XYZ file of C-alpha atoms in Angstrom:
708
model
C 0.000 -0.001 0.001
C 0.986 3.626 -0.628
C 0.804 6.308 2.032
C -2.081 8.696 1.384
C -0.128 11.870 0.622
C 0.468 14.150 -2.344
C 3.375 16.391 -3.234
C 3.533 19.712 -1.436
C 5.395 21.407 -4.284
C 3.191 23.195 -6.810
C 3.715 21.991 -10.372
C 2.405 25.105 -12.141
C 1.683 23.184 -15.323
C -1.432 25.235 -16.025
C -0.336 27.997 -18.367
C 2.611 26.041 -19.791
C 2.518 24.494 -23.265
C 2.066 20.720 -23.524
C 1.476 18.466 -26.484
C -1.719 16.421 -26.389
C -1.552 13.418 -24.113
C -3.202 11.311 -26.840
C -1.231 12.949 -29.663
C 1.039 9.987 -30.402
C -1.938 7.616 -30.547
C -3.675 9.875 -33.050
C -0.757 10.326 -35.419
C 0.174 6.624 -35.333
C -3.375 5.342 -35.804
C -3.582 3.713 -32.391
C -6.512 5.986 -31.494
C -9.681 4.395 -32.868
C -12.652 6.482 -33.920
C -16.276 5.336 -33.759
C -16.397 4.171 -37.362
C -13.323 1.950 -37.192
C -13.550 0.024 -33.922
C -13.987 -3.716 -34.668
C -16.845 -5.770 -33.174
C -17.669 -9.442 -33.634
C -20.616 -10.133 -35.970
C -20.867 -6.459 -36.853
C -23.534 -5.573 -39.435
C -23.668 -2.313 -41.360
C -26.501 0.072 -42.125
C -26.785 2.507 -45.031
C -29.375 5.264 -45.140
C -31.736 6.034 -47.995
C -32.833 9.675 -48.131
C -35.816 11.316 -49.813
C -35.400 12.850 -53.253
C -38.411 15.151 -52.936
C -38.700 18.318 -50.837
C -42.304 17.890 -49.692
C -44.913 15.141 -49.870
C -45.476 11.618 -48.624
C -44.077 8.149 -49.186
C -46.362 5.922 -51.253
C -44.257 2.767 -51.120
C -40.858 1.362 -50.201
C -40.310 -1.467 -52.679
C -37.901 -3.560 -50.660
C -38.645 -7.123 -51.834
C -36.004 -7.151 -54.559
C -33.422 -5.504 -52.331
C -33.912 -8.081 -49.583
C -32.664 -10.798 -51.958
C -29.418 -8.991 -52.756
C -26.152 -10.453 -51.385
C -25.576 -9.877 -47.688
C -28.785 -7.924 -47.054
C -30.202 -8.606 -43.602
C -33.057 -6.123 -43.299
C -34.700 -3.024 -44.748
C -36.188 -0.674 -42.140
C -38.723 2.014 -43.035
C -41.869 3.654 -41.694
C -43.899 0.516 -42.276
C -41.874 -1.826 -40.058
C -39.593 0.209 -37.760
C -39.865 -0.023 -33.955
C -41.916 2.715 -32.314
C -40.154 5.534 -30.446
C -41.414 8.378 -28.257
C -40.080 11.858 -29.025
C -42.243 13.607 -26.432
C -39.494 14.694 -24.040
C -37.185 17.593 -23.244
C -33.439 17.196 -23.729
C -30.417 19.264 -22.709
C -31.166 21.634 -25.592
C -34.954 21.620 -25.264
C -37.640 19.850 -27.273
C -35.927 17.586 -29.812
C -36.194 17.951 -33.565
C -38.981 15.557 -34.725
C -36.447 13.948 -37.070
C -35.434 11.827 -34.050
C -38.786 10.062 -34.496
C -37.325 8.493 -37.591
C -39.453 6.075 -39.667
C -42.574 6.826 -37.625
C -44.767 8.190 -40.462
C -44.913 8.654 -44.231
C -44.491 12.446 -44.388
C -41.459 14.018 -46.132
C -40.651 17.626 -45.093
C -37.422 18.199 -47.074
C -34.943 16.681 -49.505
C -32.683 14.343 -47.566
C -35.301 13.160 -45.056
C -34.550 9.544 -43.955
C -36.915 7.081 -45.637
C -35.156 3.715 -45.232
C -32.152 1.920 -43.765
C -30.625 -1.082 -45.486
C -28.649 -3.390 -43.175
C -26.170 -5.884 -44.615
C -23.125 -7.938 -43.703
C -20.741 -5.360 -45.146
C -20.879 -1.630 -45.689
C -20.393 -2.120 -49.420
C -23.342 -4.519 -49.647
C -25.529 -2.165 -47.642
C -24.664 0.777 -49.866
C -25.226 -1.142 -53.100
C -28.626 -2.327 -51.905
C -29.587 1.122 -50.610
C -28.806 2.679 -53.973
C -30.987 0.036 -55.664
C -33.966 0.572 -53.377
C -37.006 2.105 -55.091
C -39.114 4.544 -53.070
C -42.229 6.086 -54.613
C -43.652 9.414 -53.486
C -46.643 11.667 -53.791
C -44.952 15.005 -54.361
C -46.283 18.403 -53.238
C -45.254 21.963 -54.076
C -42.375 23.193 -51.952
C -40.736 26.493 -50.994
C -37.043 26.779 -50.173
C -36.432 30.402 -51.216
C -35.200 32.457 -48.267
C -35.522 36.240 -48.115
C -35.948 38.867 -45.416
C -39.434 39.778 -46.605
C -40.712 36.237 -47.040
C -44.430 35.855 -46.204
C -44.935 34.133 -42.874
C -41.822 35.577 -41.238
C -42.367 35.930 -37.497
C -40.628 36.815 -34.260
C -40.369 33.661 -32.131
C -41.421 33.529 -28.517
C -38.720 33.109 -25.921
C -35.909 34.958 -24.222
C -33.633 37.046 -26.354
C -35.732 37.159 -29.502
C -36.671 40.822 -29.004
C -34.854 43.267 -26.715
C -35.650 47.002 -26.585
C -34.415 49.983 -24.585
C -35.172 53.695 -25.004
C -36.832 55.582 -27.878
C -35.029 54.216 -30.913
C -36.631 56.364 -33.610
C -36.210 59.580 -31.634
C -32.519 58.898 -31.056
C -31.981 58.067 -34.723
C -33.710 61.289 -35.735
C -31.491 63.286 -33.372
C -28.258 61.655 -34.593
C -25.671 63.597 -36.566
C -24.569 60.431 -38.382
C -26.753 57.463 -39.352
C -25.770 54.157 -40.925
C -28.630 52.111 -42.369
C -27.440 49.065 -44.252
C -28.386 45.476 -45.032
C -25.982 42.541 -44.758
C -26.403 38.906 -45.768
C -24.642 35.654 -45.050
C -25.326 32.396 -46.919
C -26.115 28.885 -45.728
C -22.917 27.436 -44.252
C -21.986 23.906 -43.182
C -19.779 22.460 -40.459
C -18.616 19.233 -42.062
C -16.087 17.779 -39.628
C -13.277 15.576 -40.900
C -14.651 12.537 -39.078
C -18.117 11.604 -40.378
C -20.897 10.806 -37.934
C -20.767 7.143 -36.914
C -22.374 4.974 -34.245
C -22.350 1.276 -33.324
C -25.158 -0.142 -31.178
C -25.425 -3.538 -29.498
C -27.159 -5.211 -26.580
C -24.895 -6.695 -23.913
C -26.618 -8.717 -21.172
C -29.750 -6.598 -21.385
C -27.875 -3.305 -21.537
C -27.704 -1.072 -24.591
C -24.183 0.023 -25.534
C -23.517 2.676 -28.157
C -20.039 3.580 -29.383
C -20.394 6.981 -30.948
C -18.746 10.223 -32.050
C -20.467 12.916 -30.042
C -20.215 16.108 -27.997
C -21.581 14.577 -24.801
C -22.055 10.894 -24.040
C -24.387 11.532 -21.099
C -26.482 13.768 -23.349
C -26.842 11.093 -26.044
C -27.451 8.296 -23.510
C -30.186 10.302 -21.799
C -31.976 11.016 -25.075
C -31.760 7.405 -26.268
C -33.215 6.213 -22.962
C -36.149 8.601 -23.299
C -36.678 7.899 -26.973
C -36.766 4.108 -26.517
C -38.442 4.218 -23.070
C -35.475 2.560 -21.351
C -34.152 2.754 -17.805
C -31.327 5.350 -18.036
C -29.055 2.964 -16.117
C -29.451 0.425 -18.927
C -27.884 2.704 -21.569
C -24.161 3.280 -21.943
C -22.652 5.582 -24.580
C -18.907 5.796 -25.208
C -17.099 8.361 -27.353
C -13.376 8.398 -26.659
C -12.049 10.148 -29.771
C -13.950 12.681 -31.855
C -12.654 14.095 -35.120
C -14.454 17.426 -35.037
C -18.008 18.415 -34.159
C -18.645 22.214 -34.202
C -22.235 21.833 -32.986
C -23.252 18.906 -35.185
C -22.662 15.849 -32.984
C -25.575 15.496 -30.640
C -28.328 12.923 -31.081
C -28.829 12.295 -34.794
C -30.699 9.678 -36.803
C -27.718 7.372 -37.265
C -27.518 6.504 -33.543
C -31.263 5.883 -33.383
C -31.260 3.671 -36.460
C -28.269 1.697 -35.216
C -30.221 0.974 -32.016
C -33.338 -0.003 -33.996
C -31.402 -2.371 -36.258
C -29.400 -3.905 -33.392
C -32.634 -4.544 -31.514
C -34.322 -6.230 -34.465
C -31.299 -8.292 -35.549
C -29.898 -9.018 -32.076
C -26.362 -8.248 -33.232
C -24.109 -5.180 -33.359
C -24.971 -2.705 -36.100
C -22.972 0.321 -37.184
C -24.336 3.245 -39.199
C -21.927 5.766 -40.733
C -23.215 8.804 -42.592
C -21.729 9.639 -45.967
C -20.328 13.075 -46.698
C -23.348 13.998 -48.822
C -25.761 12.809 -46.134
C -24.171 15.146 -43.603
C -25.449 18.124 -45.575
C -29.088 17.294 -44.798
C -28.945 15.253 -41.577
C -26.575 17.004 -39.177
C -27.635 20.648 -39.305
C -26.023 23.771 -40.747
C -25.909 27.531 -40.268
C -28.997 29.249 -41.616
C -28.557 32.042 -44.134
C -29.198 35.442 -42.606
C -30.492 38.779 -43.849
C -29.652 41.534 -41.387
C -30.449 45.221 -41.226
C -28.341 47.433 -38.966
C -29.136 51.038 -38.137
C -26.685 53.058 -36.071
C -27.134 56.632 -34.953
C -24.313 58.669 -33.440
C -23.384 62.178 -32.332
C -20.896 64.167 -34.367
C -18.014 62.699 -32.370
C -19.182 59.116 -32.830
C -20.941 58.496 -29.519
C -23.757 56.046 -30.189
C -27.294 57.228 -29.570
C -29.089 54.283 -31.193
C -28.358 50.681 -32.142
C -30.942 48.741 -34.158
C -30.071 45.216 -35.292
C -32.686 43.111 -37.064
C -31.847 39.599 -38.222
C -33.831 37.143 -40.362
C -33.046 33.439 -40.639
C -34.848 30.276 -41.719
C -35.916 27.062 -40.083
C -37.659 23.863 -41.159
C -41.408 23.281 -41.157
C -41.037 20.612 -38.456
C -38.806 22.283 -35.871
C -37.897 25.816 -34.851
C -34.253 26.796 -34.660
C -33.227 30.460 -34.668
C -29.826 31.753 -35.730
C -29.975 34.571 -33.172
C -27.562 36.953 -34.888
C -29.123 40.148 -33.557
C -27.928 39.395 -30.031
C -24.246 39.923 -30.805
C -24.157 43.622 -29.909
C -26.139 43.517 -26.672
C -23.073 43.347 -24.391
C -20.810 45.387 -26.659
C -21.590 49.100 -27.020
C -23.197 51.767 -24.859
C -26.103 53.622 -26.492
C -29.155 55.587 -25.400
C -31.567 53.382 -27.331
C -31.304 49.784 -28.398
C -33.387 47.302 -30.327
C -32.323 43.839 -31.411
C -34.797 41.378 -32.877
C -34.495 37.922 -34.424
C -37.085 36.787 -36.961
C -37.499 33.449 -38.684
C -39.431 31.869 -41.562
C -40.367 28.208 -41.976
C -39.359 26.617 -45.278
C -39.193 23.105 -46.735
C -35.558 22.647 -45.709
C -33.679 20.631 -43.075
C -33.539 22.146 -39.599
C -30.493 24.363 -38.993
C -28.550 23.924 -35.785
C -25.721 25.276 -33.675
C -22.593 25.988 -35.720
C -19.423 27.399 -34.180
C -20.385 30.733 -32.551
C -24.095 30.431 -33.401
C -25.536 33.917 -33.814
C -22.299 35.687 -32.979
C -20.468 34.683 -36.183
C -22.967 36.163 -38.694
C -24.120 38.843 -36.246
C -20.601 40.164 -35.792
C -20.144 40.452 -39.548
C -23.145 42.769 -39.818
C -22.664 44.943 -36.735
C -18.863 45.212 -36.927
C -19.092 46.135 -40.616
C -21.673 48.797 -39.749
C -19.390 50.138 -36.990
C -16.651 50.509 -39.587
C -19.038 52.403 -41.851
C -19.950 54.676 -38.953
C -16.277 55.336 -38.215
C -15.831 56.418 -41.831
C -18.857 58.737 -41.627
C -17.630 60.304 -38.382
C -14.014 60.585 -39.469
C -12.983 58.603 -36.386
C -10.489 55.750 -36.219
C -12.394 52.424 -35.987
C -10.625 51.429 -32.760
C -11.139 54.857 -31.238
C -14.843 54.644 -32.119
C -15.191 51.377 -30.261
C -13.318 52.760 -27.252
C -15.548 55.836 -27.281
C -18.595 53.595 -26.898
C -17.163 51.243 -24.280
C -19.853 50.566 -21.629
C -19.377 50.633 -17.857
C -22.099 48.020 -17.320
C -24.093 45.758 -19.609
C -25.616 48.156 -22.175
C -28.955 46.344 -22.141
C -28.921 44.319 -18.917
C -27.410 46.950 -16.632
C -25.476 44.165 -14.913
C -21.826 44.594 -13.886
C -19.213 42.848 -15.989
C -17.472 39.879 -14.387
C -14.358 41.047 -16.238
C -13.876 42.952 -19.476
C -10.500 43.662 -20.999
C -11.391 44.196 -24.655
C -9.677 47.582 -24.872
C -6.372 46.016 -23.841
C -6.848 43.442 -26.591
C -7.337 46.250 -29.118
C -4.403 48.262 -27.791
C -1.980 45.343 -27.859
C -3.329 44.100 -31.182
C -2.977 47.539 -32.756
C 0.621 47.776 -31.519
C 1.591 44.398 -32.958
C -0.282 44.911 -36.213
C 1.178 48.354 -36.861
C -2.230 50.033 -36.875
C -0.788 53.476 -36.062
C 0.903 53.594 -39.494
C -2.396 53.043 -41.315
C -3.663 55.809 -43.619
C -7.439 55.693 -43.054
C -8.251 56.789 -46.616
C -9.323 53.850 -48.820
C -7.911 52.766 -52.171
C -4.473 54.369 -51.810
C -1.984 51.537 -51.157
C -0.989 49.545 -54.223
C 1.601 46.959 -55.262
C 1.353 46.412 -59.000
C -2.114 45.081 -59.759
C -2.870 44.548 -56.050
C -4.675 47.077 -53.865
C -3.863 46.724 -50.158
C -6.027 47.400 -47.139
C -6.326 46.674 -43.440
C -9.356 46.249 -41.223
C -10.358 45.432 -37.693
C -13.396 44.183 -35.777
C -14.359 43.239 -32.250
C -15.346 39.793 -31.009
C -17.338 38.522 -28.065
C -18.919 35.273 -26.949
C -20.846 34.529 -23.749
C -19.201 32.675 -20.890
C -21.296 29.643 -19.982
C -20.878 26.996 -17.315
C -23.029 23.931 -16.655
C -23.214 21.586 -13.663
C -20.953 18.557 -13.923
C -19.812 15.605 -11.882
C -16.322 14.148 -11.737
C -14.560 11.383 -9.864
C -10.895 11.485 -8.855
C -9.156 8.395 -7.503
C -5.889 8.247 -5.595
C -4.444 4.942 -6.782
C -2.320 2.624 -4.663
C 0.633 3.055 -7.049
C 0.830 6.811 -6.418
C -0.970 7.914 -9.568
C -4.362 9.586 -9.885
C -7.256 8.750 -12.184
C -9.833 11.317 -13.239
C -13.142 10.082 -14.653
C -15.496 12.594 -16.232
C -17.922 12.440 -19.144
C -16.108 15.144 -21.062
C -15.832 15.130 -24.851
C -12.568 16.032 -26.549
C -13.801 17.072 -29.980
C -10.311 18.044 -31.083
C -9.895 20.971 -28.690
C -7.321 19.344 -26.429
C -9.768 19.023 -23.534
C -8.241 15.749 -22.323
C -4.858 17.441 -22.008
C -6.290 20.572 -20.368
C -8.050 18.470 -17.728
C -4.820 16.578 -17.073
C -3.030 19.866 -16.388
C -5.862 21.202 -14.230
C -5.899 18.052 -12.140
C -2.109 17.973 -11.811
C -2.018 21.569 -10.611
C -4.832 20.993 -8.133
C -3.152 17.830 -6.826
C 0.312 19.455 -6.903
C 1.817 16.479 -8.677
C 3.569 16.128 -12.066
C 1.143 15.736 -14.954
C 2.467 12.265 -15.799
C 0.986 10.993 -12.535
C -2.512 11.961 -13.684
C -4.586 9.827 -16.052
C -7.797 11.314 -17.406
C -10.572 9.091 -18.753
C -13.404 10.740 -20.666
C -16.277 10.095 -23.070
C -18.175 7.405 -21.119
C -21.710 8.037 -19.858
C -21.048 5.616 -16.998
C -18.815 8.294 -15.469
C -21.876 10.398 -14.627
C -23.540 13.602 -15.761
C -21.351 16.345 -17.196
C -21.636 19.368 -19.436
C -21.574 18.907 -23.188
C -18.747 20.170 -25.373
C -20.510 23.219 -26.786
C -20.951 26.918 -26.205
C -17.287 27.150 -25.128
C -18.407 25.747 -21.762
C -16.601 22.412 -21.756
C -13.257 23.022 -20.082
C -14.736 25.610 -17.686
C -17.492 23.223 -16.555
C -15.350 20.072 -16.375
C -12.365 21.831 -14.801
C -14.605 23.166 -12.046
C -15.845 19.644 -11.270
C -12.331 18.182 -11.310
C -10.926 20.818 -8.950
C -13.863 20.341 -6.576
C -13.229 16.596 -6.449
C -9.492 17.099 -5.967
C -10.100 19.515 -3.117
C -12.133 16.951 -1.206
C -9.731 14.137 -2.066
C -6.800 16.101 -0.681
C -8.710 16.679 2.530
C -9.144 12.930 2.887
C -5.524 12.208 2.028
C -4.364 14.785 4.555
C -5.808 12.578 7.286
C -3.000 10.118 6.550
C -3.078 6.349 6.334
C -2.447 3.929 3.520
C -4.251 3.877 0.183
C -6.029 0.525 -0.251
C -5.627 -1.540 -3.446
C -8.888 -0.184 -4.863
C -7.752 3.383 -4.233
C -9.595 6.260 -2.610
C -12.251 7.905 -4.784
C -14.071 11.174 -4.326
C -16.949 12.386 -6.527
C -17.950 16.008 -6.992
C -21.111 17.719 -8.189
C -20.933 21.434 -9.030
C -24.663 22.082 -9.331
C -24.964 24.010 -6.060
C -21.798 26.054 -6.607
C -22.802 27.070 -10.104
C -26.311 27.894 -8.942
C -24.824 30.307 -6.393
C -22.877 32.349 -8.973
C -23.680 36.071 -8.763
C -25.486 37.527 -11.773
C -22.987 39.208 -14.075
C -22.333 39.985 -17.716
C -19.860 37.181 -18.503
C -18.120 37.181 -21.873
C -14.894 36.456 -23.666
C -13.622 39.184 -25.980
C -11.310 39.649 -28.914
C -9.855 42.138 -31.385
C -9.440 40.894 -34.959
C -7.052 42.451 -37.490
C -6.610 41.607 -41.179
C -4.597 42.795 -44.173
C -5.848 41.964 -47.662
C -4.701 42.357 -51.244
C -7.323 42.752 -53.995
C -6.473 42.049 -57.639
C -7.933 44.927 -59.677
C -8.149 42.798 -62.842
C -9.640 39.525 -61.541
C -11.359 40.597 -58.330
C -9.445 37.991 -56.327
C -9.051 38.751 -52.636
C -6.042 37.373 -50.805
C -5.652 37.697 -47.066
C -2.011 38.426 -46.382
C -1.997 38.322 -42.594
C -4.332 38.103 -39.636
C -3.898 38.837 -35.953
C -6.323 37.983 -33.192
C -5.812 39.305 -29.666
C -8.175 37.790 -27.133
C -9.316 38.472 -23.595
C -10.744 35.069 -22.857
C -9.935 34.044 -19.305
C -7.051 31.987 -17.992
C -5.367 29.980 -20.723
C -4.772 26.408 -19.572
C -2.558 25.129 -22.390
C -1.177 27.819 -24.715
C -0.231 25.278 -27.385
C -3.738 23.907 -27.951
C -5.426 27.222 -27.099
C -3.559 28.995 -29.873
C -4.684 26.260 -32.258
C -8.294 26.874 -31.226
C -8.022 30.617 -31.842
C -6.232 30.179 -35.166
C -8.678 27.496 -36.299
C -11.583 29.817 -35.633
C -9.880 32.679 -37.463
C -9.283 30.469 -40.510
C -12.958 29.564 -40.456
C -13.731 33.300 -40.373
C -11.500 33.780 -43.414
C -13.375 30.956 -45.112
C -16.675 32.581 -44.164
C -15.556 35.919 -45.593
C -14.264 34.706 -48.945
C -15.405 31.173 -49.766
C -18.241 29.390 -48.003
C -21.787 29.263 -49.357
C -24.129 26.337 -49.892
C -26.484 26.593 -52.861
C -29.973 25.119 -52.823
C -31.693 24.290 -56.125
C -35.060 26.040 -56.116
C -36.586 23.458 -58.452
C -35.676 20.339 -56.456
C -35.160 21.825 -53.003
C -31.857 19.984 -52.668
C -28.235 21.064 -52.473
C -26.008 21.711 -55.443
C -22.567 20.231 -54.782
C -23.171 18.717 -51.349
C -19.585 17.552 -50.872
C -16.116 18.914 -50.246
C -15.601 19.498 -53.964
C -18.723 21.594 -54.476
C -18.725 23.349 -51.104
C -15.705 25.635 -51.170
C -13.783 26.428 -47.999
C -10.327 27.705 -47.209
C -7.441 25.425 -48.160
C -3.782 25.712 -47.198
C -3.095 28.066 -50.108
C -5.758 30.459 -48.793
C -4.347 30.704 -45.283
C -1.722 33.366 -44.647
C 0.435 33.840 -41.620
C -2.034 33.955 -38.733
C -1.078 35.023 -35.242
C -3.213 34.608 -32.132
C -2.392 35.723 -28.619
C -4.149 36.966 -25.513
C -4.153 39.493 -22.698
C -4.913 38.904 -19.029
C -8.654 38.631 -18.373
C -9.545 36.001 -15.779
C -12.964 35.441 -14.262
C -12.629 35.742 -10.480
C -15.832 33.759 -9.944
C -14.348 30.684 -11.622
C -12.112 28.509 -9.403
C -9.522 28.343 -12.179
C -10.221 31.645 -13.941
C -11.418 30.011 -17.163
C -13.811 31.732 -19.576
C -13.876 29.672 -22.769
C -12.154 29.937 -26.144
C -13.696 27.446 -28.585
C -16.059 29.811 -30.391
C -14.593 33.282 -30.222
C -11.861 32.828 -32.852
C -14.387 32.960 -35.695
C -16.288 35.936 -34.290
C -15.432 39.223 -35.991
C -12.911 37.641 -38.372
C -15.135 37.969 -41.455
C -15.939 41.586 -40.579
C -12.249 42.446 -40.190
C -11.580 41.038 -43.669
C -14.599 42.805 -45.202
C -13.482 46.078 -43.612
C -10.002 45.522 -45.016
C -11.469 44.969 -48.499
C -13.234 48.338 -48.217
C -9.983 49.967 -47.127
C -8.203 48.437 -50.116
C -10.842 49.250 -52.739
C -13.130 51.973 -51.412
C -16.109 49.699 -52.078
C -18.256 48.192 -49.300
C -19.195 44.529 -49.519
C -22.151 43.674 -47.342
C -22.899 40.226 -48.739
C -20.772 37.170 -47.986
C -18.766 35.569 -49.378
C -16.787 38.329 -51.084
C -16.295 36.470 -54.355
C -14.267 37.838 -57.279
C -17.445 38.349 -59.315
C -18.881 40.526 -56.557
C -15.705 42.617 -56.523
C -15.981 43.095 -60.287
C -19.756 43.636 -60.306
C -19.332 46.375 -57.714
C -17.099 48.284 -60.110
C -13.881 46.471 -59.346
C -11.796 48.776 -57.198
C -11.438 52.522 -56.876
C -7.789 52.366 -57.855
C -8.249 50.022 -60.861
């Protein structure tokens, strides 16, 4: 037995750079993802999706397919097990698509209509592509616009916020900006496709999945199939990207259905094209921003109206109008989100939902206002810095955005910038620089964690965290090591297993903050027990924490992460091509646990913002209601050749109410990045671009460039 003591020397590993603890396994292939873990007698399912945008299924002609080699079953609305979608999940009422194969209605192209199960994936796919499904087709509408009939303001918090007399303040303003901005439909296709294996083991359902929260998925499956929650186990050790898309989806449900009917393990993996209709996306937005200011640029009025779309079966709102609520002081404020139902798949959370498109509109409008007022864009933002929440009136937990701008401006060389547009030129290239602010709310959710002092002197942490590529496993190792005051190699963190107990999902930048809080709470109690002395028994000494009460006692504050984005672009006056030459992001985002992986998170978000500004847009065929080019060839996003030198760093900005000082960094890198690039394009050309992406044809259609 080992004596129950820990080191008394602080390790101070939090804040130092460490490579990922699972990094070697990932680069050598030892880390297995959900779609590649072997199971005995594993069968494979392949989905068949609707080819019409609205109507009903007349028949699923499966007899011929059932005789094809290897085919074990064909599931559809006529023979699938019944499920119950009348429940509330972590994110509210579930999308009715979870009640898969429960009726004959088709609400959009890509709706699941059948699952073919076979001995091999190849056999399942061949049979699925041969399956004939007949429909009764109805007229559909997939055309999104701000003035679409039936547009409405949803009920619920945050859909409409008003303060002061907006119209009076606009009328009294010396300078007014009134402009419309649009962003297209965008997708979050992660490198690892969605995959799930389901099997029954001694009366217990086991699902091996790729998700953002194993407890979340287990809880929903238990409710959906009317099972005892203790009889469902979901594991998700390695996840190759998620970005809001990997909650409960149809592939897990269908794997469970097929495993139940066949009494053998069944795996369902979604194809790249299927991801475009089954795993959510960012709705297009049409936004109108009105800003009114005094002669010196002090804001009197902020009006931000945003329109987005949702499906006919479920309401999801891309709440872009909320971006500016914590940002700028003004006498009057209105922000409203509106939505229209169309015959399209339901959108969902995509990295920085609301804030990413909302920041493009408002931060572009702020740049336009700075031009009208003759004020430097950074000075304008500083001039409108609030003392308390501009709408809520609440004190800020911490707010160091001005330091981020000051340090960013110093590093970027902002002081040398001539504010006049269209003046800098290198041959056929016009050069410009731009900036924008970023913010994202700080969220924390109750979590449980268990920490065990092992007899061999090591420590094991068990928590249902999800490392979706962010380095969460490594961050938790460092947090635990610091709290225990032991070297990090004496700490082993196990994650991604619903048997470890309830924990926050990986989403909303809340993961590390929520899980780290639970781990430190458990360590604190464990150290108290170890301080009593005595030997550690062979089974170890385990302490479990639950942060629900502590989080419930948090004082009400405005809690946000912040950032200052900078970009330099070159615009080809003959072709309209825009090249981003350099980007800098300075962030005020709480205590940074692991600078190595944190910088990757910031840079990854900034690259996505570059992609949003210049490349990404999904096109929907009005005639069929389906996507054009639903794959990585047809959906254009930034490649290595598009990515310049990108620098990300941070200033001090810890949250004193968090036991570690964490805020959250996963989302904020993308926020404001597209606006900074759009503002730089204006500075280069003298032409404003209010519609993303800024394609070469849009540059040319707008008259090319002032200096052409």
